[in-house]
Amino acid sequence: EVQVVESGGGLVQPGGSLRLSCAASGFTFSTYAMSWVRQAPGKGVEWVSGISGSGDSTYYADSVKGRFTISRDNSKNTLHLQMNSLRAEDTAVYYCAKLGGAVDVWGKGTTVTVSS
Amino acid sequence: QSVLTQPPSASGTPGQRVTISCSGSSSNIGSNTLNWYQQLPGTAPQLLIYSNDQRPSGVPDRFSGSKAGTSASLAISGLQSEDEADYFCAAWDDSLNGWVFGGGTKLTVL
């Protein structure tokens, strides 16, 4: 079964850091670009960051550029998102996703709450 | 403010046909394919349509997609109560070098 499972969410104070992880299975992970997508409470979906299959190319939304870092370990079929200098507006459910094409995979999400 | 523009709400009665629009620009819808997603409350989005008009296996043929220029539409025919959900569109944007999404349309089955 094709699936991705996120972990690492939680409550963090403004200015703090958190590292999200995503474990992939059921598909050739290294072949596909992967993304992190978030959804704030009651809001629409926002793409956060993406990385090529090899990991050589990374992309970020302006809202997180310079604060978040995406990375992947193809030997372990895992995707990561290092989030620093967190702000209240980063509060959201964060989804790991393989976007595009017929094989489109989203995890159930992990919740990040930034609050004092 | 989402890069792709959708109406915030739509509605129809059981059996009716409803359409949801998605408007973008030359750097996203105009030059790349479009996906449509359905999101039920409290769940992750599910792919409904990919590459503008293709249905993944398991998606009923009541759902169809089309694209013309920098706009796209999702049509749902034979509306059913279980179709009540949020629907949003997505495409890669060549200028932003990232995926862009519509703000979502909440479909109500009356």
GROMACS .gro file of C-alpha atoms in nm, chain A residues 35 37 39 44-47 59-60 62 95 99-104 106-108, chain B residues 35 37 39 43-45 47 50-51 56 88 92 96-103:
model
   40
   35SER     CA    1   0.636   1.831  -0.055
   37VAL     CA    2   0.177   2.125   0.271
   39GLN     CA    3  -0.350   2.386   0.661
   44GLY     CA    4  -0.725   2.653   0.294
   45VAL     CA    5  -0.423   2.449   0.203
   46GLU     CA    6  -0.080   2.614   0.161
   47TRP     CA    7   0.224   2.456  -0.002
   59TYR     CA    8   1.194   2.498  -0.296
   60TYR     CA    9   1.021   2.712  -0.033
   62ASP     CA   10   0.811   3.295   0.073
   95TYR     CA   11   0.094   1.714   0.556
   99LEU     CA   12   0.191   1.577  -0.549
  100GLY     CA   13   0.121   1.538  -0.918
  101GLY     CA   14   0.035   1.249  -1.145
  102ALA     CA   15  -0.200   0.960  -1.084
  103VAL     CA   16  -0.007   0.851  -0.774
  104ASP     CA   17  -0.083   1.139  -0.541
  106TRP     CA   18  -0.100   1.258   0.138
  107GLY     CA   19  -0.045   1.155   0.497
  108LYS     CA   20  -0.297   1.211   0.776
  151ASN     CA   21  -0.538   1.869  -0.997
  153TYR     CA   22  -0.900   1.749  -0.450
  155GLN     CA   23  -1.148   1.716   0.153
  159THR     CA   24  -0.944   1.429   0.691
  160ALA     CA   25  -0.657   1.473   0.447
  161PRO     CA   26  -0.728   1.584   0.091
  163LEU     CA   27  -0.715   1.337  -0.532
  166TYR     CA   28  -0.526   1.487  -1.215
  167SER     CA   29  -0.377   1.618  -1.539
  172PRO     CA   30  -0.766   0.808  -1.053
  204PHE     CA   31  -0.979   2.279  -0.412
  208TRP     CA   32   0.263   2.397  -1.023
  212LEU     CA   33   0.698   3.085  -0.788
  213ASN     CA   34   0.870   2.748  -0.830
  214GLY     CA   35   0.613   2.586  -0.609
  215TRP     CA   36   0.265   2.441  -0.594
  216VAL     CA   37  -0.023   2.685  -0.569
  217PHE     CA   38  -0.368   2.604  -0.443
  218GLY     CA   39  -0.715   2.750  -0.466
  219GLY     CA   40  -0.876   2.875  -0.149
   0.00000   0.00000   0.00000
